[in-house]
Coordinates of C-alpha atoms in Angstrom, one line a residue:
Chain A
M255 CA -6.8 24.9 100.3
A256 CA -6.4 25.5 96.6
R257 CA -7.0 28.9 95.2
T258 CA -10.1 29.6 93.1
A259 CA -9.0 29.7 89.5
I260 CA -12.4 30.6 88.0
E261 CA -15.5 31.8 89.6
F262 CA -18.9 32.3 87.9
R263 CA -21.2 34.8 89.7
N264 CA -24.7 34.6 88.5
V265 CA -23.6 34.4 84.9
S266 CA -26.2 34.4 82.1
K267 CA -26.0 34.5 78.4
Q268 CA -28.7 35.4 75.9
Y269 CA -27.8 35.4 72.2
A270 CA -29.0 38.2 70.0
N271 CA -32.4 37.6 68.3
T272 CA -33.3 34.8 70.7
S273 CA -35.8 34.9 73.6
Q274 CA -34.3 32.0 75.4
Y275 CA -31.2 32.1 77.6
A276 CA -28.4 29.8 76.5
V277 CA -27.0 29.9 80.1
T278 CA -29.0 30.9 83.1
G279 CA -27.7 32.2 86.4
V280 CA -24.6 30.0 86.8
N281 CA -22.8 30.3 90.1
M282 CA -19.7 28.2 90.6
R283 CA -16.1 28.1 91.8
I284 CA -13.4 26.0 90.2
S285 CA -10.3 25.5 92.3
E286 CA -6.9 25.6 90.9
G287 CA -5.5 22.3 89.6
S288 CA -8.8 20.6 89.2
F289 CA -9.9 18.8 86.1
I290 CA -13.5 19.7 85.4
T291 CA -15.6 18.1 82.7
I292 CA -18.7 19.9 81.5
L293 CA -21.2 17.3 80.2
G294 CA -24.4 18.0 78.3
T295 CA -26.3 17.4 75.1
S296 CA -26.1 19.9 72.3
G297 CA -28.0 23.0 73.2
S298 CA -27.4 22.5 76.9
G299 CA -25.2 25.6 77.1
K300 CA -22.0 23.8 77.9
T301 CA -20.0 25.3 75.1
T302 CA -21.4 28.8 75.7
L303 CA -20.4 28.5 79.3
L304 CA -16.8 27.5 78.4
K305 CA -16.5 30.2 75.7
M306 CA -17.5 32.9 78.1
V307 CA -14.4 32.2 80.1
N308 CA -12.1 33.4 77.4
R309 CA -14.6 36.0 76.1
I310 CA -15.2 34.4 72.7
Y311 CA -18.7 35.1 73.9
E312 CA -19.5 37.9 76.4
A313 CA -21.8 37.2 79.3
T314 CA -25.1 39.0 79.1
S315 CA -25.1 39.5 82.9
G316 CA -23.2 38.4 85.9
E317 CA -19.5 38.3 86.3
I318 CA -16.6 35.8 85.8
L319 CA -13.5 36.1 87.9
Y320 CA -10.1 34.8 87.1
F321 CA -8.0 34.3 90.2
G322 CA -10.3 36.9 91.9
E323 CA -10.2 39.5 89.2
S324 CA -13.1 40.3 86.9
I325 CA -12.1 39.2 83.4
K326 CA -13.7 42.4 82.0
N327 CA -11.0 44.4 83.7
L328 CA -8.2 42.4 82.1
K329 CA -6.7 43.2 78.8
I330 CA -8.3 40.7 76.6
E331 CA -5.3 39.6 74.5
E332 CA -3.0 39.3 77.5
Y333 CA -5.6 37.5 79.4
R334 CA -6.2 35.0 76.6
R335 CA -2.5 34.3 76.4
K336 CA -2.7 32.9 79.9
I337 CA -5.3 30.4 78.8
G338 CA -4.7 27.4 76.7
Y339 CA -7.6 27.0 74.2
V340 CA -8.3 23.7 72.3
I341 CA -11.3 23.3 70.0
Q342 CA -12.6 20.3 68.2
Q343 CA -11.6 21.5 64.8
V344 CA -8.1 22.2 66.1
G345 CA -7.6 25.3 64.0
L346 CA -3.9 24.9 63.3
F347 CA -2.5 27.5 61.0
P348 CA -2.0 25.6 57.7
H349 CA 0.7 27.8 56.4
M350 CA 3.0 27.3 59.4
T351 CA 5.0 24.3 60.4
V352 CA 4.2 22.4 63.6
E353 CA 7.1 24.2 65.2
E354 CA 5.9 27.6 64.2
N355 CA 2.3 26.8 65.2
I356 CA 3.4 25.9 68.7
G357 CA 5.9 28.8 68.9
T358 CA 3.3 31.5 68.0
I359 CA 2.5 32.8 71.5
P360 CA 6.0 32.4 72.9
Q361 CA 7.2 34.5 69.9
I362 CA 4.7 37.2 70.6
L363 CA 5.8 37.2 74.2
R364 CA 9.4 37.7 72.9
W365 CA 11.0 34.7 74.3
D366 CA 14.4 34.2 72.8
T367 CA 14.8 31.7 70.0
D368 CA 16.6 29.1 72.0
K369 CA 14.0 29.1 74.7
I370 CA 11.2 28.7 72.1
A371 CA 13.0 25.8 70.4
K372 CA 13.5 24.0 73.7
R373 CA 9.9 24.6 74.7
V374 CA 8.6 23.3 71.4
E375 CA 10.7 20.1 71.7
A376 CA 9.6 19.6 75.3
L377 CA 6.0 20.0 74.4
L378 CA 6.2 17.7 71.4
E379 CA 7.7 15.0 73.6
L380 CA 4.9 15.6 76.1
V381 CA 2.2 14.9 73.5
C382 CA 4.2 11.9 72.2
L383 CA 5.3 13.3 68.8
P384 CA 9.0 12.8 68.4
P385 CA 10.3 16.4 67.7
R386 CA 12.8 15.4 65.1
D387 CA 10.1 13.8 62.9
F388 CA 7.4 16.3 63.5
K389 CA 8.5 19.9 64.1
K390 CA 9.1 20.7 60.4
R391 CA 5.9 19.2 59.2
Y392 CA 2.9 21.1 58.1
P393 CA -0.6 20.5 59.5
R394 CA -1.8 18.8 56.3
Q395 CA 0.9 16.2 56.7
L396 CA -0.6 15.1 60.0
S397 CA -3.4 12.7 60.9
G398 CA -6.4 14.0 62.9
G399 CA -5.0 12.6 66.1
Q400 CA -1.6 14.1 65.5
Q401 CA -3.2 17.5 64.6
Q402 CA -5.0 17.5 67.9
R403 CA -1.8 16.6 69.8
V404 CA -0.1 19.6 68.1
G405 CA -3.2 21.7 69.1
L406 CA -2.8 20.6 72.7
A407 CA 1.0 21.4 72.6
R408 CA 0.2 24.9 71.1
A409 CA -2.3 25.6 73.8
M410 CA 0.3 24.8 76.5
A411 CA 3.1 26.7 74.8
A412 CA 3.2 29.7 77.2
D413 CA 2.6 27.5 80.2
P414 CA -1.0 28.6 80.9
D415 CA -2.6 28.2 84.3
L416 CA -5.9 27.3 82.8
M417 CA -6.9 25.2 79.8
L418 CA -10.2 25.4 78.1
M419 CA -11.1 22.4 75.9
D420 CA -14.2 22.3 73.7
E421 CA -14.8 18.6 72.7
P422 CA -11.2 18.3 71.7
F423 CA -11.4 14.6 70.9
G424 CA -14.9 14.7 69.4
A425 CA -13.8 14.1 65.8
I426 CA -11.1 11.5 66.5
D427 CA -11.5 7.7 66.1
A428 CA -12.2 5.6 69.2
I429 CA -8.7 4.1 69.7
T430 CA -6.8 7.3 69.2
R431 CA -9.3 9.1 71.5
Q432 CA -8.6 6.6 74.3
N433 CA -4.9 7.2 74.0
L434 CA -5.3 10.9 74.0
Q435 CA -7.6 10.8 77.0
E436 CA -5.0 8.8 78.9
E437 CA -2.2 11.1 77.9
L438 CA -4.3 14.1 78.9
I439 CA -4.9 12.6 82.3
G440 CA -1.1 12.0 82.6
I441 CA -0.3 15.6 81.5
Q442 CA -2.8 17.0 84.0
R443 CA -1.3 14.9 86.9
K444 CA 2.2 16.0 85.9
L445 CA 1.6 19.7 85.4
N446 CA -1.4 20.3 87.7
K447 CA -3.2 22.5 85.2
T448 CA -6.7 23.7 85.8
I449 CA -8.8 22.2 83.0
L450 CA -12.3 22.9 81.8
F451 CA -13.2 20.2 79.3
V452 CA -16.5 20.2 77.5
T453 CA -17.9 16.9 76.1
H454 CA -21.2 15.3 75.2
D455 CA -19.8 11.8 75.9
V456 CA -20.8 10.5 79.3
S457 CA -17.9 8.0 79.6
E458 CA -15.4 10.6 78.6
A459 CA -16.7 13.1 81.2
F460 CA -16.6 10.5 83.9
K461 CA -13.3 9.1 82.9
L462 CA -11.4 12.5 82.8
G463 CA -13.1 14.7 85.3
D464 CA -12.1 15.0 89.0
K465 CA -15.5 16.6 89.0
V466 CA -18.3 16.5 86.4
M467 CA -20.6 19.4 85.8
I468 CA -23.8 18.3 84.1
M469 CA -25.6 21.0 82.1
H470 CA -29.1 21.0 80.8
E471 CA -31.2 23.8 79.4
G472 CA -28.6 26.4 80.4
K473 CA -28.4 25.4 84.0
I474 CA -26.0 23.3 86.1
Q475 CA -27.9 20.2 87.1
Q476 CA -25.2 18.7 89.2
F477 CA -21.6 19.4 90.0
D478 CA -19.9 16.6 91.8
T479 CA -17.3 13.8 91.6
P480 CA -18.1 11.0 89.2
Y481 CA -18.8 8.7 92.2
G482 CA -21.0 11.4 93.8
I483 CA -23.1 11.7 90.6
I484 CA -23.5 8.0 90.1
S485 CA -24.3 7.2 93.7
K486 CA -26.6 10.3 94.2
P487 CA -27.9 11.8 91.0
A488 CA -29.3 15.2 91.9
N489 CA -32.5 15.0 89.8
E490 CA -34.3 12.9 87.3
Y491 CA -32.4 14.4 84.3
V492 CA -29.1 13.4 85.7
A493 CA -30.4 10.0 86.6
R494 CA -31.6 9.4 83.1
L495 CA -28.4 10.7 81.6
I496 CA -26.2 8.3 83.5
A497 CA -28.6 5.5 83.1
T498 CA -27.7 5.6 79.4
Q499 CA -24.5 4.0 80.5
D500 CA -24.8 0.4 81.3
I501 CA -23.4 -1.1 84.4
V502 CA -20.1 -2.2 82.9
Q503 CA -19.6 1.4 81.6
R504 CA -20.3 2.7 85.1
L505 CA -17.8 0.3 86.6
K506 CA -15.2 1.7 84.2
V507 CA -16.0 5.2 85.6
L508 CA -15.7 4.4 89.2
K509 CA -12.2 4.4 90.6
A510 CA -10.8 2.2 93.3
Q511 CA -10.3 5.1 95.7
S512 CA -14.0 6.1 95.5
V513 CA -15.2 2.9 97.1
M514 CA -12.3 1.5 99.0
L515 CA -12.6 0.7 102.7
P516 CA -10.0 1.9 105.2
V517 CA -7.4 -0.5 106.4
D518 CA -5.1 -0.7 109.4
A519 CA -1.8 1.1 109.2
Q520 CA 0.2 -2.1 108.7
V521 CA -0.8 -4.5 106.1
S522 CA 1.1 -7.7 105.7
D523 CA -1.5 -9.0 103.3
R524 CA 0.0 -10.5 100.1
A525 CA -3.2 -9.7 98.2
F526 CA -3.1 -8.2 94.7
R527 CA -2.5 -4.4 94.7
V528 CA -4.1 -1.9 92.5
G529 CA -3.6 1.9 92.1
T530 CA -6.0 4.4 93.5
E531 CA -7.1 5.3 89.9
E532 CA -7.8 1.7 88.9
S533 CA -11.3 1.3 87.6
L534 CA -13.8 -1.0 89.3
H535 CA -14.3 -2.7 86.0
N536 CA -10.7 -3.9 86.0
I537 CA -10.9 -5.0 89.7
L538 CA -14.1 -7.0 88.9
T539 CA -12.3 -8.6 86.0
Y540 CA -9.5 -9.5 88.4
F541 CA -11.9 -11.0 90.9
L542 CA -13.6 -13.1 88.3
E543 CA -10.4 -14.3 86.6
H544 CA -8.5 -15.2 89.7
D545 CA -11.2 -16.3 92.0
Q546 CA -10.2 -13.7 94.6
N547 CA -12.4 -11.7 97.0
H548 CA -10.3 -8.7 97.9
V549 CA -7.5 -6.4 96.6
L550 CA -5.4 -3.8 98.3
V551 CA -5.4 -0.2 97.0
E552 CA -2.0 1.4 96.9
D553 CA -1.2 5.0 96.4
C554 CA 2.2 5.5 94.8
G555 CA 4.4 7.0 97.5
R556 CA 2.0 6.4 100.4
G557 CA 1.8 2.7 100.3
V558 CA -1.4 0.8 100.9
V559 CA -4.3 3.2 101.6
G560 CA -7.3 0.9 101.5
K561 CA -8.9 -2.3 100.3
I562 CA -11.8 -3.4 98.2
T563 CA -13.7 -6.6 98.9
W564 CA -16.1 -8.5 96.7
E565 CA -18.9 -7.5 99.0
Q566 CA -18.0 -3.8 98.9
L567 CA -17.8 -3.9 95.1
K568 CA -21.3 -5.5 94.9
V569 CA -22.8 -2.9 97.3
S570 CA -21.4 0.1 95.6
T571 CA -22.4 -1.1 92.2
R572 CA -25.9 -1.9 93.3
Q573 CA -26.1 1.5 95.1
G574 CA -25.3 3.2 91.9
K575 CA -27.7 1.2 89.9
I576 CA -30.7 1.5 92.3
L577 CA -30.3 5.2 92.8
S578 CA -29.9 6.0 89.2
A579 CA -32.5 3.6 87.8
Chain B
M218 CA 3.3 41.0 7.7
I219 CA 7.1 41.1 8.4
T220 CA 7.6 44.1 6.2
Y221 CA 5.0 45.9 8.2
L222 CA 6.7 45.0 11.4
L223 CA 10.1 46.1 10.1
R224 CA 8.7 49.4 8.8
Y225 CA 6.5 50.4 11.8
Y226 CA 8.1 48.6 14.8
D227 CA 8.8 51.9 16.5
Q228 CA 5.1 53.0 16.3
M229 CA 4.0 49.5 17.4
L230 CA 6.4 49.7 20.4
I231 CA 4.9 53.0 21.4
L232 CA 1.4 51.6 21.1
L233 CA 2.4 48.6 23.2
L234 CA 3.9 50.8 25.9
E235 CA 0.8 52.9 25.8
H236 CA -1.3 49.8 26.3
L237 CA 0.9 48.6 29.2
Y238 CA 0.6 52.1 30.8
L239 CA -3.2 52.0 30.5
V240 CA -3.3 48.4 32.0
C241 CA -0.8 49.0 34.8
L242 CA -2.2 52.3 35.9
S243 CA -5.8 51.1 35.9
L244 CA -4.8 47.9 37.8
I245 CA -3.0 49.9 40.5
I246 CA -6.0 52.2 41.0
S247 CA -8.3 49.2 40.9
L248 CA -6.4 47.4 43.6
L249 CA -6.2 50.4 45.8
L250 CA -9.9 50.6 45.7
A251 CA -10.9 46.9 45.7
I252 CA -8.8 45.6 48.5
P253 CA -10.2 48.0 51.2
I254 CA -13.7 47.6 49.8
G255 CA -13.3 43.8 49.9
L256 CA -12.0 43.9 53.5
L257 CA -14.8 46.2 54.6
I258 CA -17.7 44.2 53.2
A259 CA -16.2 40.7 53.9
R260 CA -17.3 41.1 57.6
S261 CA -21.0 41.2 56.7
K262 CA -22.7 38.6 54.7
W263 CA -25.6 41.0 53.8
L264 CA -23.2 43.8 52.7
S265 CA -21.0 41.5 50.6
T266 CA -23.9 40.0 48.8
A267 CA -25.4 43.4 48.1
A268 CA -22.1 45.0 46.9
L269 CA -21.2 42.0 44.8
S270 CA -24.5 41.9 43.0
F271 CA -24.2 45.6 42.3
F272 CA -20.7 45.2 40.8
G273 CA -22.0 42.2 38.9
V274 CA -24.6 44.3 37.2
V275 CA -22.0 46.9 36.3
Y276 CA -19.7 44.2 35.0
S277 CA -22.4 43.0 32.6
I278 CA -22.7 46.4 30.9
P279 CA -20.9 46.1 27.4
S280 CA -17.6 47.9 27.5
L281 CA -18.4 50.1 24.4
A282 CA -21.6 51.3 26.2
L283 CA -19.7 52.1 29.4
F284 CA -17.1 54.0 27.5
S285 CA -19.7 56.2 25.8
F286 CA -21.6 56.5 29.0
L287 CA -18.6 58.0 30.8
L288 CA -17.5 60.2 28.0
P289 CA -19.6 63.2 29.2
A290 CA -17.9 63.0 32.6
F291 CA -14.3 62.5 31.6
G292 CA -14.1 63.4 27.9
L293 CA -12.2 61.6 25.2
G294 CA -8.9 60.0 26.1
K295 CA -7.1 58.0 28.8
M296 CA -9.1 59.3 31.8
T297 CA -12.3 57.7 30.6
A298 CA -10.5 54.6 29.6
I299 CA -8.9 54.1 33.0
A300 CA -12.2 54.9 34.7
V301 CA -14.0 52.2 32.8
L302 CA -11.2 49.6 33.3
V303 CA -11.2 50.4 37.1
I304 CA -15.0 49.9 37.3
Y305 CA -14.8 46.6 35.5
N306 CA -12.0 45.3 37.7
Q307 CA -13.9 46.0 40.9
Y308 CA -16.2 43.1 40.3
I309 CA -13.4 40.6 39.9
L310 CA -11.1 42.0 42.5
V311 CA -13.6 42.7 45.2
R312 CA -15.3 39.3 44.7
N313 CA -12.0 37.5 45.0
T314 CA -10.9 39.5 48.1
V315 CA -14.1 38.7 49.8
T316 CA -14.0 35.1 48.8
G317 CA -10.4 34.9 49.9
F318 CA -11.1 36.0 53.4
Q319 CA -14.3 34.2 53.7
S320 CA -12.8 30.9 52.6
I321 CA -10.6 30.8 55.7
D322 CA -11.8 28.1 58.0
D323 CA -13.7 29.6 61.0
S324 CA -11.9 27.4 63.4
I325 CA -8.5 29.0 62.4
I326 CA -9.9 32.4 63.2
E327 CA -11.4 31.2 66.5
A328 CA -8.3 29.4 67.6
G329 CA -6.2 32.5 66.7
Y330 CA -8.3 35.0 68.7
G331 CA -8.8 32.4 71.4
M332 CA -5.1 32.1 72.0
G333 CA -4.7 35.8 72.3
L334 CA -3.5 37.0 68.9
S335 CA -4.2 40.7 68.1
S336 CA -6.4 41.6 65.1
R337 CA -3.3 43.1 63.5
Y338 CA -1.3 39.9 63.9
M339 CA -4.3 37.9 62.7
F340 CA -4.6 40.0 59.6
F341 CA -1.0 40.1 58.5
K342 CA 0.3 36.8 59.7
I343 CA -2.7 34.5 59.3
Q344 CA -5.6 35.8 57.2
L345 CA -3.7 37.6 54.5
P346 CA -1.3 34.7 53.6
L347 CA -4.3 32.3 53.6
A348 CA -6.4 34.6 51.4
L349 CA -3.5 35.5 49.1
P350 CA -3.9 32.7 46.5
I351 CA -7.5 33.7 45.8
I352 CA -6.7 37.4 45.7
L353 CA -3.8 36.8 43.3
G354 CA -6.2 34.7 41.2
G355 CA -8.4 37.7 41.0
I356 CA -5.5 40.0 40.1
R357 CA -4.6 37.6 37.3
I358 CA -8.0 37.4 35.8
A359 CA -8.4 41.2 36.1
T360 CA -5.1 41.8 34.4
V361 CA -5.9 39.6 31.4
S362 CA -9.4 41.0 31.0
T363 CA -8.0 44.6 31.3
I364 CA -5.5 43.9 28.6
G365 CA -8.4 42.8 26.4
I366 CA -10.9 45.5 27.2
A367 CA -8.2 48.2 26.9
T368 CA -8.0 47.6 23.2
I369 CA -11.5 48.9 22.9
A370 CA -10.4 52.1 24.6
A371 CA -8.8 53.1 21.2
V372 CA -12.3 54.0 20.1
I373 CA -12.3 57.0 22.5
H374 CA -8.7 58.0 21.6
A375 CA -7.0 56.5 24.6
G376 CA -4.3 54.9 22.5
G377 CA -2.9 51.4 23.0
L378 CA -2.9 48.3 20.8
G379 CA -6.5 48.9 20.0
V380 CA -5.4 51.6 17.6
L381 CA -3.8 49.0 15.4
L382 CA -6.9 46.9 15.4
F383 CA -9.4 49.7 14.7
D384 CA -7.2 51.3 12.0
G385 CA -6.8 47.9 10.4
L386 CA -10.5 47.4 10.4
R387 CA -11.2 50.8 9.0
M388 CA -8.6 50.5 6.3
N389 CA -9.4 46.8 5.8
Y390 CA -5.7 46.2 6.1
L391 CA -4.9 42.7 7.4
P392 CA -1.3 43.1 8.8
K393 CA -2.5 45.8 11.2
I394 CA -5.4 43.7 12.5
L395 CA -3.2 40.7 12.9
W396 CA -0.4 42.5 14.7
G397 CA -2.9 44.1 17.0
T398 CA -4.3 40.8 17.8
I399 CA -1.0 39.0 18.2
L400 CA 0.5 41.7 20.4
S401 CA -2.5 42.0 22.7
S402 CA -2.9 38.2 23.0
L403 CA 0.9 37.8 23.6
L404 CA 0.7 40.4 26.3
A405 CA -2.3 38.7 28.0
Y406 CA -0.6 35.3 27.7
L407 CA 2.7 36.5 29.3
A408 CA 0.9 38.4 32.0
N409 CA -1.2 35.4 32.8
H410 CA 1.8 33.1 32.9
L411 CA 3.8 35.4 35.2
L412 CA 1.0 35.9 37.6
L413 CA 0.2 32.3 37.6
S414 CA 3.6 31.5 38.9
F415 CA 3.2 34.0 41.8
E416 CA -0.2 32.4 42.5
A417 CA 1.3 28.9 42.6
K418 CA 3.9 30.1 45.1
A419 CA 1.2 31.6 47.3
I420 CA -0.9 28.4 47.1
E421 CA 2.1 26.4 48.2
K422 CA 2.7 28.7 51.1
A423 CA -0.9 28.8 52.2
R424 CA -1.3 25.1 52.1
G425 CA 2.0 24.4 53.8
E426 CA 3.7 22.7 50.9
C427 CA 6.8 24.7 50.5
R428 CA 10.0 23.3 52.1
G429 CA 13.2 24.7 53.3
D430 CA 12.5 28.4 53.0
T431 CA 10.4 28.9 56.1
V432 CA 12.9 28.7 58.9

């Protein structure tokens, strides 16, 4: 059982000079290593919820625990250094090179120069920016996508356990955003960070999150896996929100492992094999293009773990559609 | 013209040095006051607007009037002159300090605090270098205007290049007027040029344009 990284205990937030609560009575646990997306329209309280975690905003009431300890009892600067923080406008320091930006926190933590230099290079590789070309550049010499890559690298510099991301890809063009999303999924798999990721983009939330938290009017409407939400929306608001996605979009969200049927231990079948993360959209395309009616689902390392038939695909798609219509 | 220079260069040099002394001393005092005031009021929108409109009103008072207004308090001489120059500089310097710090993108501040930087680190390593070009711009304008206004201080016996000007006017003697004008303009020009080069360096630094000297 994974440890609980962050726990909200009846957390509410009311801004000064307003009568309404931005966030009302949130209770929730987030286990270590999970990728949580927080989805909502503007004014839903999603960003407020995120920014209470690193105390950019202070909760009006309730308590937030970080690995079991109330964050109010932690020294704020030391606590924040354990959290990677990425915001939409990136906020790189314009008078420092990429290298200096990424090395800021390690330097404050007094790592030795060699270790910092190695760390910076490793991080730049991780976010797909060749260190030799990029480490001496200044932020203004980077495109928007490259800036956010550096922002991501800077946030991970001191190897934080937790990452908070506030619409990090919101201002980036569609193609670059897709690449960044995929890279982020890869990074999360590899490093097993706990990530809280705020977005207003339904597809993005469903694509990235192991679990999606839907916020509306300061309350959590539903907190479940993408499949759980699409197949069983908790209320009308959630149903309406996901109905804004058309069926093709929804198939892109659903992953092979969420609908696959169990198979016998030994499979000698020569059928096409897909990864557990493959989207149903791609599987449908395969069915249509190759006139096939089943594929096998393979988990790297564990071999074949399930199968998806044409019938199963139809049923799960319809289920999602009927329930959310 | 030249004969006047050859005959009185020693007196002119003394007046020039006196002028420099007035300008430098009042600038130092102005900065010591303006930077803390600017920092203090930059945090509040309301306070900075109020303080800046107050300094703006003071700035619009003609210098001759302000000199005579402060005479009862400080008497004839350098004290009053410096007090007046310091008061004028507050508007320019405080305004530029406030603008300098307020012009920094909020996202930079939020990212900095969010990643766990201390206020001290934020101030010295992030905010100050980014605000510096605008602050230096203020210092430059203040210096040039101080050099100009300081000539009027001669009226209240504070010395400086204004002595040449006013003596020339009283005696209707052209070389004195011309030399007073030339010297004070030259001084203002050189000061402007020197400070402009510092400012250009600070801008390069703040925008991330300098190369090779950062590592």
